[in-house]
CSV table of N, CA and C in Angstrom, one decimal:
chain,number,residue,atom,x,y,z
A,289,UNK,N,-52.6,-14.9,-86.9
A,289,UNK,CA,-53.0,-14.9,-88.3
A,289,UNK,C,-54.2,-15.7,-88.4
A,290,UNK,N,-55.2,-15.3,-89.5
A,290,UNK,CA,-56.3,-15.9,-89.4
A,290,UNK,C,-56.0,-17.3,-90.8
A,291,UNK,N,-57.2,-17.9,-90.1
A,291,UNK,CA,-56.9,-19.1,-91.3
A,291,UNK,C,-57.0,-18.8,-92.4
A,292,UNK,N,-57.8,-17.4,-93.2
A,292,UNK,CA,-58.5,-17.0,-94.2
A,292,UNK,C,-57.3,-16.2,-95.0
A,293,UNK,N,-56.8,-15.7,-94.2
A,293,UNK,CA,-55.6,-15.0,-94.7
A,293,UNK,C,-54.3,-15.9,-95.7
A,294,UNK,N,-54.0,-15.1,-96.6
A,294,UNK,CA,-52.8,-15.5,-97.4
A,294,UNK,C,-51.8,-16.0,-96.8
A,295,UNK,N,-51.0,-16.9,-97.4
A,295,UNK,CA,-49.4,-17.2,-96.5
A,295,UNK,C,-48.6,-16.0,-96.5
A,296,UNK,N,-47.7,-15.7,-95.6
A,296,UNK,CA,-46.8,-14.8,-95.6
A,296,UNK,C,-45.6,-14.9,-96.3
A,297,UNK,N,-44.7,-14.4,-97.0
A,297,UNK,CA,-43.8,-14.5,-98.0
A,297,UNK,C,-42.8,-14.3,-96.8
A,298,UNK,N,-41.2,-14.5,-97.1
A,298,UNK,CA,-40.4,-14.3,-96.2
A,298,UNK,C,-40.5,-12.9,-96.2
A,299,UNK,N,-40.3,-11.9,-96.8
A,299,UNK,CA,-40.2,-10.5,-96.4
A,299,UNK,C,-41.2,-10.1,-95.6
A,300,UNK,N,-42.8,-11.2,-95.9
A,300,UNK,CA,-43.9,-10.2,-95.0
A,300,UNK,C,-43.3,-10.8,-93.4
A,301,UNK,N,-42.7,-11.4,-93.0
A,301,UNK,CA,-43.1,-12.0,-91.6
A,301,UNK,C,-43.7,-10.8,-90.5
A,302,UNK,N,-43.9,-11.9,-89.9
A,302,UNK,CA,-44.6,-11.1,-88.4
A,302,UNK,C,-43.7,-10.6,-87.7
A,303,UNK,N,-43.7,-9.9,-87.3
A,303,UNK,CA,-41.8,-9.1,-86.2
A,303,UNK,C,-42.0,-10.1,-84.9
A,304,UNK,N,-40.6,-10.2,-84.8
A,304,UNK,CA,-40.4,-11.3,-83.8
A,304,UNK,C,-40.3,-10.4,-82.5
A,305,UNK,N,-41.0,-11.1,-80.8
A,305,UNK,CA,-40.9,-10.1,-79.8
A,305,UNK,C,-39.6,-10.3,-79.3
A,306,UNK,N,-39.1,-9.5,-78.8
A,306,UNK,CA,-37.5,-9.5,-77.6
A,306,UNK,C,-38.0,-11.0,-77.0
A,307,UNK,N,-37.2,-12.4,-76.6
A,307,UNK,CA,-37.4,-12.5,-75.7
A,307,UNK,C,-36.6,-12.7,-74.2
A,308,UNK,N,-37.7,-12.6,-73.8
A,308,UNK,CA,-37.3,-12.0,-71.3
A,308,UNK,C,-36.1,-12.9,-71.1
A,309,UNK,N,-35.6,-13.9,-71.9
A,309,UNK,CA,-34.5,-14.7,-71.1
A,309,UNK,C,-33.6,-14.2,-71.6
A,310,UNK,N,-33.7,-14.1,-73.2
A,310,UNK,CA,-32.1,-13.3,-73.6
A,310,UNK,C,-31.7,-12.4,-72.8
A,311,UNK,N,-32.8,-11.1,-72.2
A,311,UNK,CA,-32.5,-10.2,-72.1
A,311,UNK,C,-31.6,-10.4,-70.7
A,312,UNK,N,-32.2,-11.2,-69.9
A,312,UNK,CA,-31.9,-11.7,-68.8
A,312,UNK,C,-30.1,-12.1,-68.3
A,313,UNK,N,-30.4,-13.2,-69.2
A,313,UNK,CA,-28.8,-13.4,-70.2
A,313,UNK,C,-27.8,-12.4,-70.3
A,314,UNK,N,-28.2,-11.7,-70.9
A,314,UNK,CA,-27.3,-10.4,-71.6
A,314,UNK,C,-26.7,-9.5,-70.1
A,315,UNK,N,-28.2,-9.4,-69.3
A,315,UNK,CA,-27.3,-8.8,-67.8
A,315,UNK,C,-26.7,-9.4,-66.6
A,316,UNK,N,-26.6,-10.5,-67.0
A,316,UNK,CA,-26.2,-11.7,-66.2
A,316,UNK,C,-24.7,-12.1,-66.8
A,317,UNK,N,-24.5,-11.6,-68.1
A,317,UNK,CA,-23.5,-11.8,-68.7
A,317,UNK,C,-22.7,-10.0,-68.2
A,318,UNK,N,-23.4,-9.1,-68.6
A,318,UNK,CA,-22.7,-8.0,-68.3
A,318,UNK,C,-22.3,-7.4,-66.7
A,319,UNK,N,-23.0,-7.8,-65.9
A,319,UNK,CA,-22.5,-7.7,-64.6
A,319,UNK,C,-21.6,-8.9,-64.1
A,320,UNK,N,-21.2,-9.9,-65.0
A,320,UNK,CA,-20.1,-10.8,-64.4
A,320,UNK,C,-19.2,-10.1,-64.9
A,321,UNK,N,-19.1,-9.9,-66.4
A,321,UNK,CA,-17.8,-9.4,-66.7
A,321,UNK,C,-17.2,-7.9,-66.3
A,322,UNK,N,-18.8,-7.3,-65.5
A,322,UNK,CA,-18.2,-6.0,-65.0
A,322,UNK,C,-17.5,-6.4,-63.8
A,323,UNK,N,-17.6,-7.5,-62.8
A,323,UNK,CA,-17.7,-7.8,-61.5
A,323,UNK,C,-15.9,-8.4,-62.1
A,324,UNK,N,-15.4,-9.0,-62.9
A,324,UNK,CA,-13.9,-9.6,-63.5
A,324,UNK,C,-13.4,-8.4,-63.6
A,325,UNK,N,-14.1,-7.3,-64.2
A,325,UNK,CA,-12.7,-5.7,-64.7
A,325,UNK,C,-12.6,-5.4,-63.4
A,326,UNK,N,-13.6,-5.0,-62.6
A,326,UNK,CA,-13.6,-4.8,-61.5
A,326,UNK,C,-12.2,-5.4,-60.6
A,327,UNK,N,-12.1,-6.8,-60.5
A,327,UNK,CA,-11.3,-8.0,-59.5
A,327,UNK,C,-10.0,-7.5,-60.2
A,328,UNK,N,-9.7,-7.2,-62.0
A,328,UNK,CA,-8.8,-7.3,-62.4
A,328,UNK,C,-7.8,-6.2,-62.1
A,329,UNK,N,-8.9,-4.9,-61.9
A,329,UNK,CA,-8.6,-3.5,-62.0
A,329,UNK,C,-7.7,-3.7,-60.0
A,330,UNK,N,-8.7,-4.0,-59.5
A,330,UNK,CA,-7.9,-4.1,-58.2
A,330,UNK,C,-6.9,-4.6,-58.0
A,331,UNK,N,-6.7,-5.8,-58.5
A,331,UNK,CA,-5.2,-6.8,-58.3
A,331,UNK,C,-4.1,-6.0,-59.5
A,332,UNK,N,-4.4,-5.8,-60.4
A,332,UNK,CA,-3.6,-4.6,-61.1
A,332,UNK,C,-2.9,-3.5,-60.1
A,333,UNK,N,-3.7,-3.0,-59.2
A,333,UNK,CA,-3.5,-1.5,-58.5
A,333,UNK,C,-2.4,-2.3,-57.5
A,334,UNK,N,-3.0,-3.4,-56.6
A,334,UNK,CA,-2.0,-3.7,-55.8
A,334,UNK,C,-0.8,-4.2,-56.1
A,335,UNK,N,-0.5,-4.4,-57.6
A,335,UNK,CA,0.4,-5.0,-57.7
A,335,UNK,C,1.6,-4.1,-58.4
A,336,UNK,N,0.6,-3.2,-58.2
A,336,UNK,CA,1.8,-1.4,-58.9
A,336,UNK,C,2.5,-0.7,-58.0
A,337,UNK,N,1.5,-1.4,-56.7
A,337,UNK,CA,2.1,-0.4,-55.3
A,337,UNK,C,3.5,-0.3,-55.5
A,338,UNK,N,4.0,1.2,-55.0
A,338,UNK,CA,5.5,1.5,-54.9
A,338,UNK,C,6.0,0.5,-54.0
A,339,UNK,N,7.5,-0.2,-53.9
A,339,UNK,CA,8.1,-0.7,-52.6
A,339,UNK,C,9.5,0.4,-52.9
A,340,UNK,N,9.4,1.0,-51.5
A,340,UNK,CA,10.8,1.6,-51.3
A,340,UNK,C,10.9,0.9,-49.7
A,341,UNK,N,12.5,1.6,-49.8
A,341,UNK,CA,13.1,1.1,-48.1
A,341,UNK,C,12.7,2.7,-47.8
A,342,UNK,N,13.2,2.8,-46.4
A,342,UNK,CA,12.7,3.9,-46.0
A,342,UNK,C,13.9,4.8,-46.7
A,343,UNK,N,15.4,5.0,-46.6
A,343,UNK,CA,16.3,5.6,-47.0
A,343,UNK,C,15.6,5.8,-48.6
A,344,UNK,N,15.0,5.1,-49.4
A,344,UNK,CA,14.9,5.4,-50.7
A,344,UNK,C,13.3,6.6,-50.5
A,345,UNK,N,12.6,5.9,-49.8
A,345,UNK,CA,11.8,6.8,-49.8
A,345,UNK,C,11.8,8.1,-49.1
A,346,UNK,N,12.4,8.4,-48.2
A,346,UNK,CA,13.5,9.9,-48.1
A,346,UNK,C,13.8,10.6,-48.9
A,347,UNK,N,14.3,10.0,-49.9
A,347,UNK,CA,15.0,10.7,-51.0
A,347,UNK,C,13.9,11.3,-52.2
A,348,UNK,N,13.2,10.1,-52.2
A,348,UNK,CA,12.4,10.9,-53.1
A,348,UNK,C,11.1,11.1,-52.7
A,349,UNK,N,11.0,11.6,-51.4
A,349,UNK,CA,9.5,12.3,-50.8
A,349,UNK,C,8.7,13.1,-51.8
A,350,UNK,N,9.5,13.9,-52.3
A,350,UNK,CA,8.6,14.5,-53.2
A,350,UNK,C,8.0,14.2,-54.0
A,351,UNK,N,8.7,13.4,-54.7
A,351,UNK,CA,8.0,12.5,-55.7
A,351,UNK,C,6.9,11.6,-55.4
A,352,UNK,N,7.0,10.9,-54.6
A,352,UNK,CA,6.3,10.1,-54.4
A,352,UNK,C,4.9,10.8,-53.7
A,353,UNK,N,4.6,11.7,-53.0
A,353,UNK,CA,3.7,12.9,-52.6
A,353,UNK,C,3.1,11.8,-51.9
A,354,UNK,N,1.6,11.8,-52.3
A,354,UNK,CA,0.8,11.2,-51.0
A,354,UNK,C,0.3,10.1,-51.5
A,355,UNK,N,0.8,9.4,-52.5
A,355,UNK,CA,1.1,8.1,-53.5
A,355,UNK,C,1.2,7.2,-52.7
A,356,UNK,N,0.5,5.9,-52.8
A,356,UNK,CA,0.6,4.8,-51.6
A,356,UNK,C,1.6,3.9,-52.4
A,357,UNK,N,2.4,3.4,-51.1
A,357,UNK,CA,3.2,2.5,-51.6
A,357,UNK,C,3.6,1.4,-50.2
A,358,UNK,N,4.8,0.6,-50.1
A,358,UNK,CA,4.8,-0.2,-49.3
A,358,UNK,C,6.3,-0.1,-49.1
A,359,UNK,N,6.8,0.6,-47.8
A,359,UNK,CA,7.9,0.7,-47.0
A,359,UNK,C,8.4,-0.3,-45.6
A,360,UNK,N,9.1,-0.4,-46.6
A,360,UNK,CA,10.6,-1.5,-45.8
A,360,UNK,C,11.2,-0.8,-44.6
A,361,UNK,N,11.8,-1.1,-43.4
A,361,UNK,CA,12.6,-0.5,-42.6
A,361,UNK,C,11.9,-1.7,-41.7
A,362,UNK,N,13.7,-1.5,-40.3
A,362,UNK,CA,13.7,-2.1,-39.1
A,362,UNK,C,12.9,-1.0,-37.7
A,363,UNK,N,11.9,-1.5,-37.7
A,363,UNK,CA,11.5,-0.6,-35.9
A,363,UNK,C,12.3,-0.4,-35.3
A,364,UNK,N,12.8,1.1,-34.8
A,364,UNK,CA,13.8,1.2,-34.4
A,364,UNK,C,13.4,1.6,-32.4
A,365,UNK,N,14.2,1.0,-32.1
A,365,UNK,CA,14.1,0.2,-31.0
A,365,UNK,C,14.0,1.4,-30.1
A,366,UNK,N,13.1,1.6,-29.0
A,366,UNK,CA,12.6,2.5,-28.3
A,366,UNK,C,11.2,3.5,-28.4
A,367,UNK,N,11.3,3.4,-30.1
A,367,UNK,CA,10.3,4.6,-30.7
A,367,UNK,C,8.9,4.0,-31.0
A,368,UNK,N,8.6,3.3,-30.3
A,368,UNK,CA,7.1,2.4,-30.1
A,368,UNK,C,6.2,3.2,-29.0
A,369,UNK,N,5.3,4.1,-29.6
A,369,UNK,CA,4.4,4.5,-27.8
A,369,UNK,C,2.9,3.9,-29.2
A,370,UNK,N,2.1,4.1,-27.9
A,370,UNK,CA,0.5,3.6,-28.5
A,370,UNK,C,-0.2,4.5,-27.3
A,371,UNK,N,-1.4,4.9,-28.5
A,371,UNK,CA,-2.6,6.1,-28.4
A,371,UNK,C,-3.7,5.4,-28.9
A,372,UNK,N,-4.5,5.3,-27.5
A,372,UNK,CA,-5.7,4.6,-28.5
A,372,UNK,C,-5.6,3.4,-29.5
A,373,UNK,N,-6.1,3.9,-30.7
A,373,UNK,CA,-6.0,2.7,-31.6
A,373,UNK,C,-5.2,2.8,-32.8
A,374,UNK,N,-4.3,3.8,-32.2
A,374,UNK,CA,-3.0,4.4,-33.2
A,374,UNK,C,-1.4,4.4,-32.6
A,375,UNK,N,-0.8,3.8,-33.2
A,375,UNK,CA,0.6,3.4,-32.8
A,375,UNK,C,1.8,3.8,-33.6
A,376,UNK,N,2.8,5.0,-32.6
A,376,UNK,CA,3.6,5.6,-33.5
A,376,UNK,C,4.6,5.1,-33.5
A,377,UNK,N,5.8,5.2,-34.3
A,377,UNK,CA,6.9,4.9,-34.0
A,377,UNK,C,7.7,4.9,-34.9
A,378,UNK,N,8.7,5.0,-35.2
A,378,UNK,CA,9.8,4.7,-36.5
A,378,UNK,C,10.6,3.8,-37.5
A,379,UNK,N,10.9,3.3,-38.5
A,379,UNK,CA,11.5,2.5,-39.3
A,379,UNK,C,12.7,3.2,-39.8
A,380,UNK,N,13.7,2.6,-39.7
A,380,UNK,CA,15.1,2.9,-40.4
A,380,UNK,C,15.4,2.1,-41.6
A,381,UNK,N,16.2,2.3,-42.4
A,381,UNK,CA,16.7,1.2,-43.3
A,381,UNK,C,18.1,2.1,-43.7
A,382,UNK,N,19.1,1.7,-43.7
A,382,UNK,CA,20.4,2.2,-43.9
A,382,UNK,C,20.8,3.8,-43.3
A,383,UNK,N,20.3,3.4,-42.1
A,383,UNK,CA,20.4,5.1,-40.8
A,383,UNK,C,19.8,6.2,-41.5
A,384,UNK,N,18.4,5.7,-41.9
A,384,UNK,CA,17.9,6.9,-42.8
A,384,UNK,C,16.1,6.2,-41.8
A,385,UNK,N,15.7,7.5,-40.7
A,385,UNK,CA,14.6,6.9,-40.4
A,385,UNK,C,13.6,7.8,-40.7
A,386,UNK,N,12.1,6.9,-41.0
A,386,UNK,CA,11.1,7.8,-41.1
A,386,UNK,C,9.8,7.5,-40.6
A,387,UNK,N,9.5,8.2,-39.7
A,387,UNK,CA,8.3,8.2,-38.5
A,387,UNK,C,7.4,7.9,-39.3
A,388,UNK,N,6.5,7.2,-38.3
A,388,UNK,CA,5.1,6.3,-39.0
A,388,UNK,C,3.7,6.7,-37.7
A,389,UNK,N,3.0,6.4,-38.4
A,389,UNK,CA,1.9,6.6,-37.3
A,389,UNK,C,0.8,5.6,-38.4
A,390,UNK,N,0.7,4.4,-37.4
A,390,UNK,CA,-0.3,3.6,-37.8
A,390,UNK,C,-1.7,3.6,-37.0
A,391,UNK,N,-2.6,3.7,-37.4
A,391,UNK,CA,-4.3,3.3,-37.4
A,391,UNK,C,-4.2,1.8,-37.0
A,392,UNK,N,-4.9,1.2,-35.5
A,392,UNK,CA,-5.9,0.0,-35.9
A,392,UNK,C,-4.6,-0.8,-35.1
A,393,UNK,N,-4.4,-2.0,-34.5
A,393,UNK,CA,-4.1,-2.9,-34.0
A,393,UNK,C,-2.8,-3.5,-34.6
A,394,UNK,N,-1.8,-3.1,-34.7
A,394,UNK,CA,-0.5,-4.0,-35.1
A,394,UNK,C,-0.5,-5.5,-35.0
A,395,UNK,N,-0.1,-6.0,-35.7
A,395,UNK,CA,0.4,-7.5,-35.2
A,395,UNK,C,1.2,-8.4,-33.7
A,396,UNK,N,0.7,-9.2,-33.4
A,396,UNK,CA,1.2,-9.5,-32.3
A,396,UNK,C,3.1,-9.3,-32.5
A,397,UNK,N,3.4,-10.2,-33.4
A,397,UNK,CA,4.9,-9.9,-33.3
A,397,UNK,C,5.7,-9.1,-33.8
A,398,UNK,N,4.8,-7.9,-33.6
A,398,UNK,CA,5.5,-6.6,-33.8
A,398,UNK,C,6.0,-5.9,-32.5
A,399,UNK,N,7.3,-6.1,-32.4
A,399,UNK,CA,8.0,-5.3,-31.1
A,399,UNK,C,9.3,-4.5,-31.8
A,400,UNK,N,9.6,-4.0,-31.0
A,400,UNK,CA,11.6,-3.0,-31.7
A,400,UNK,C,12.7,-4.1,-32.1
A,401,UNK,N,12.8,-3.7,-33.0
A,401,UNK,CA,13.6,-4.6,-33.8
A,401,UNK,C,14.0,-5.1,-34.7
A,402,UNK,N,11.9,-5.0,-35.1
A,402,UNK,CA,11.9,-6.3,-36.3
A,402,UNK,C,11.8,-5.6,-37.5
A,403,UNK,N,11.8,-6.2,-38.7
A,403,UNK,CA,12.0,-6.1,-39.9
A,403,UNK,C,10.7,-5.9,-40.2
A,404,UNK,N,9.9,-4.5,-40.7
A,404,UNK,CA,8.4,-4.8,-40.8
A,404,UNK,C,8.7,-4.1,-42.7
A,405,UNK,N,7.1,-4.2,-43.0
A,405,UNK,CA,7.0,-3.8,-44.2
A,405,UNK,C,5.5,-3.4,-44.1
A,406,UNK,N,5.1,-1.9,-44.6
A,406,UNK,CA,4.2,-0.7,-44.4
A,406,UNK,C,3.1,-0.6,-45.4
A,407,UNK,N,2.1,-0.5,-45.3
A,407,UNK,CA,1.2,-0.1,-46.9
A,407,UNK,C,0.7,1.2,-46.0
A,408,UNK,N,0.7,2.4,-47.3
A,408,UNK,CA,0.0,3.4,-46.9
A,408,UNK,C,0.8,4.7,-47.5
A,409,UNK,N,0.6,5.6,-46.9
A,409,UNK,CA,1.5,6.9,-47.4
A,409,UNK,C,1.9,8.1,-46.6
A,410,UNK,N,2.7,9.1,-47.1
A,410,UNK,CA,3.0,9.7,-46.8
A,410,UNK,C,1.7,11.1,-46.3
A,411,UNK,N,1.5,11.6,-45.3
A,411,UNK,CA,1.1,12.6,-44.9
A,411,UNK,C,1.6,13.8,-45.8
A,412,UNK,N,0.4,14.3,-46.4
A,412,UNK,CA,0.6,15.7,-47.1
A,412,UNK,C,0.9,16.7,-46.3
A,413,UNK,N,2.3,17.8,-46.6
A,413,UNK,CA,2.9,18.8,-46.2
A,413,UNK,C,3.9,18.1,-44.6
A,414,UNK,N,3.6,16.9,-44.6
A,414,UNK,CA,4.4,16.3,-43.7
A,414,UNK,C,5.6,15.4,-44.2
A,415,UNK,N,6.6,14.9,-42.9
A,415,UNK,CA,7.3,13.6,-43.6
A,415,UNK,C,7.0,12.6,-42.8
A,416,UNK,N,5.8,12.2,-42.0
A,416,UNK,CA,5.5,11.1,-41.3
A,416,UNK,C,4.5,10.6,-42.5
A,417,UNK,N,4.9,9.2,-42.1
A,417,UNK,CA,4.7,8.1,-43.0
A,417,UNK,C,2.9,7.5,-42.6
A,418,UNK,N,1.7,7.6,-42.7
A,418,UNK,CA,0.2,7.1,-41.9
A,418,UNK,C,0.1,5.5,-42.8
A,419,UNK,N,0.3,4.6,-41.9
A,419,UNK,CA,0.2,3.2,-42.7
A,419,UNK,C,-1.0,3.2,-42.0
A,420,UNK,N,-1.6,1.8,-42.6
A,420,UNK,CA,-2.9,1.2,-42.3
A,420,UNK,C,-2.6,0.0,-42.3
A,421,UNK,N,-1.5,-0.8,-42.9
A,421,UNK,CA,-0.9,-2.6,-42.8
A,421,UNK,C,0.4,-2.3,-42.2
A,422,UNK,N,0.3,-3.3,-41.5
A,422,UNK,CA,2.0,-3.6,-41.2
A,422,UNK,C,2.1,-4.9,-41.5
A,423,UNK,N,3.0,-5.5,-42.3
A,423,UNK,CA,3.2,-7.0,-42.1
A,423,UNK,C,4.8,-7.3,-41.3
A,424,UNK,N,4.8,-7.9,-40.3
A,424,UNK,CA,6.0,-8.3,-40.2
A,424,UNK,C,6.5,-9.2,-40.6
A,425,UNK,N,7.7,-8.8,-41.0
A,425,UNK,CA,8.7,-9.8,-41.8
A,425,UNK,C,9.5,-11.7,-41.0
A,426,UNK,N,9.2,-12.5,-41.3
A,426,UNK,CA,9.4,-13.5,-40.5
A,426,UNK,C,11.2,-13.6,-40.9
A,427,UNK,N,12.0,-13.9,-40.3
A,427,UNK,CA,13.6,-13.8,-40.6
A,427,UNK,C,13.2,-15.1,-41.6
A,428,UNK,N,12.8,-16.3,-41.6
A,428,UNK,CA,13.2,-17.6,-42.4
A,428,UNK,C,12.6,-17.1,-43.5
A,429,UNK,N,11.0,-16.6,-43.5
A,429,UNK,CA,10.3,-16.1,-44.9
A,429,UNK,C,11.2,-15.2,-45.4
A,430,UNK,N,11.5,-14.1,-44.7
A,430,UNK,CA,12.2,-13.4,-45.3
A,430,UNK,C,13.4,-13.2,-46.1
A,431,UNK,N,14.3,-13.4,-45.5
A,431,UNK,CA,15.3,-14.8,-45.8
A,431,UNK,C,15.5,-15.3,-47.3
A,432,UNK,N,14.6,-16.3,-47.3
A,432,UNK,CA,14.3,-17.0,-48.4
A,432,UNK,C,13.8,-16.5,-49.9
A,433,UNK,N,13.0,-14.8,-49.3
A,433,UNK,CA,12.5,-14.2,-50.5
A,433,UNK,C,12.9,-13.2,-50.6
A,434,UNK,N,14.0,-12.5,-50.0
A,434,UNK,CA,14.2,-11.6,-50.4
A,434,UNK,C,15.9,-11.3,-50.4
A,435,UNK,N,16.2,-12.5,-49.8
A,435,UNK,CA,17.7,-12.4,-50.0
A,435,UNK,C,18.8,-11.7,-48.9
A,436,UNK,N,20.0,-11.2,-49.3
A,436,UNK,CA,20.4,-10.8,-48.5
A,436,UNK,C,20.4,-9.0,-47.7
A,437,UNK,N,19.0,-8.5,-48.6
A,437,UNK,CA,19.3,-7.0,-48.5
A,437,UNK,C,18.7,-6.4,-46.7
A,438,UNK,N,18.0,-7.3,-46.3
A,438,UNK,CA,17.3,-6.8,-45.1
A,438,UNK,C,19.1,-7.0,-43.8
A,439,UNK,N,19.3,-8.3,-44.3
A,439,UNK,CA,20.4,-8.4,-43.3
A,439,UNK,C,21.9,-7.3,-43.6
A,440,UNK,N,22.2,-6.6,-45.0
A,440,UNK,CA,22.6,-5.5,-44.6
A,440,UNK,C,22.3,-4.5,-44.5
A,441,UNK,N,21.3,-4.3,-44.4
A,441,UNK,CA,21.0,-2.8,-43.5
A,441,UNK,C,20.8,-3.3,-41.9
A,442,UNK,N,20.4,-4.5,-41.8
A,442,UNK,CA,20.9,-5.0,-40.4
A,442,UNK,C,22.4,-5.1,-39.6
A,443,UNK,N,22.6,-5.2,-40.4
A,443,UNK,CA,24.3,-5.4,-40.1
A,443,UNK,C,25.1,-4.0,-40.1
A,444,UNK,N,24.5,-3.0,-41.0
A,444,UNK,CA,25.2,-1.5,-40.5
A,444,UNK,C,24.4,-1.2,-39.1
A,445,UNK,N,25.7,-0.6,-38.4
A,445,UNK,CA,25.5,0.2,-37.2
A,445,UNK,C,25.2,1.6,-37.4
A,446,UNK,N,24.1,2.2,-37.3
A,446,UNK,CA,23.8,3.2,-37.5
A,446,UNK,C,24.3,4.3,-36.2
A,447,UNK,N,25.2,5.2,-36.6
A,447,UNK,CA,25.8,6.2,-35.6
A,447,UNK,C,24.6,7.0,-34.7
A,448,UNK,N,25.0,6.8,-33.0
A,448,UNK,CA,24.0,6.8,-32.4
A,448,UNK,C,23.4,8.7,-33.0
């Protein structure tokens, strides 16, 4: 504005420019809170996962299709071979077993026996089960959090 010039009235003002920090701001603000839907959206998904035992997930194969979820059953004792970096073998849970074929390195204290629990799913037009986690179940942790249901399907004898 020149010195010579009239005062500006409020309606005349001069247009004010954007300024670079707001703008800055504003995407520094929208990529966190994309980066939270994001964190939230994931721990949501994991926390929807199906848990069946293996006998329940038998039953409803169909349903469940190629839907990931996280299966219960004891390694049933013999059915352990390893290929590479893929390890097959089977889970029972109340003389209801369903073959598994896992990807990638099992856990050390995984042998026939134990109480494991699976993430992953079922093989389309198949009934073998393709996990990608095994966690095995500790008896004391286990025990303590989940009560008595592991120890009866342990305690049935399943007819050879």
């Amino acid at each position: 504005m020149s010195p010579d010039a009239p005062p500006l009235v409020d309606d005349q003002r001069e247009p004010r420019h954007f300024d670079r920090s707001r703008l800055r701001l504003g995407i520094v603000i929208a990529v966190v809170c994309g980066a939270l839907a994001f964190l939230v959206i994931q721990g949501l998904d994991n926390a929807t996962t199906y848990f069946r035992n293996a006998d329940e997930a038998v039953a409803q194969r169909d349903d469940l299709g190629t839907r990931r979820l996280r299966l219960q059953g004891t390694v049933v004792p013999g059915s352990v071979r390893t290929s590479g970096d893929e390890v097959a073998f089977a889970v029972e849970y109340h003389c209801v077993a369903v073959d598994v074929r896992h990807r990638g390195d099992p856990p050390e204290l995984f042998v026939d026996g134990i109480p494991v629990v699976l993430e992953g799913a079922f093989t389309e037009g198949t009934d073998t089960f393709a996990s990608d986690r095994i966690m095995v179940r500790h008896t004391s942790e286990y025990r303590a959090e989940e009560g008595d249901r592991l120890a009866l399907a342990a305690d049935e004898a399943c007819p050879a």
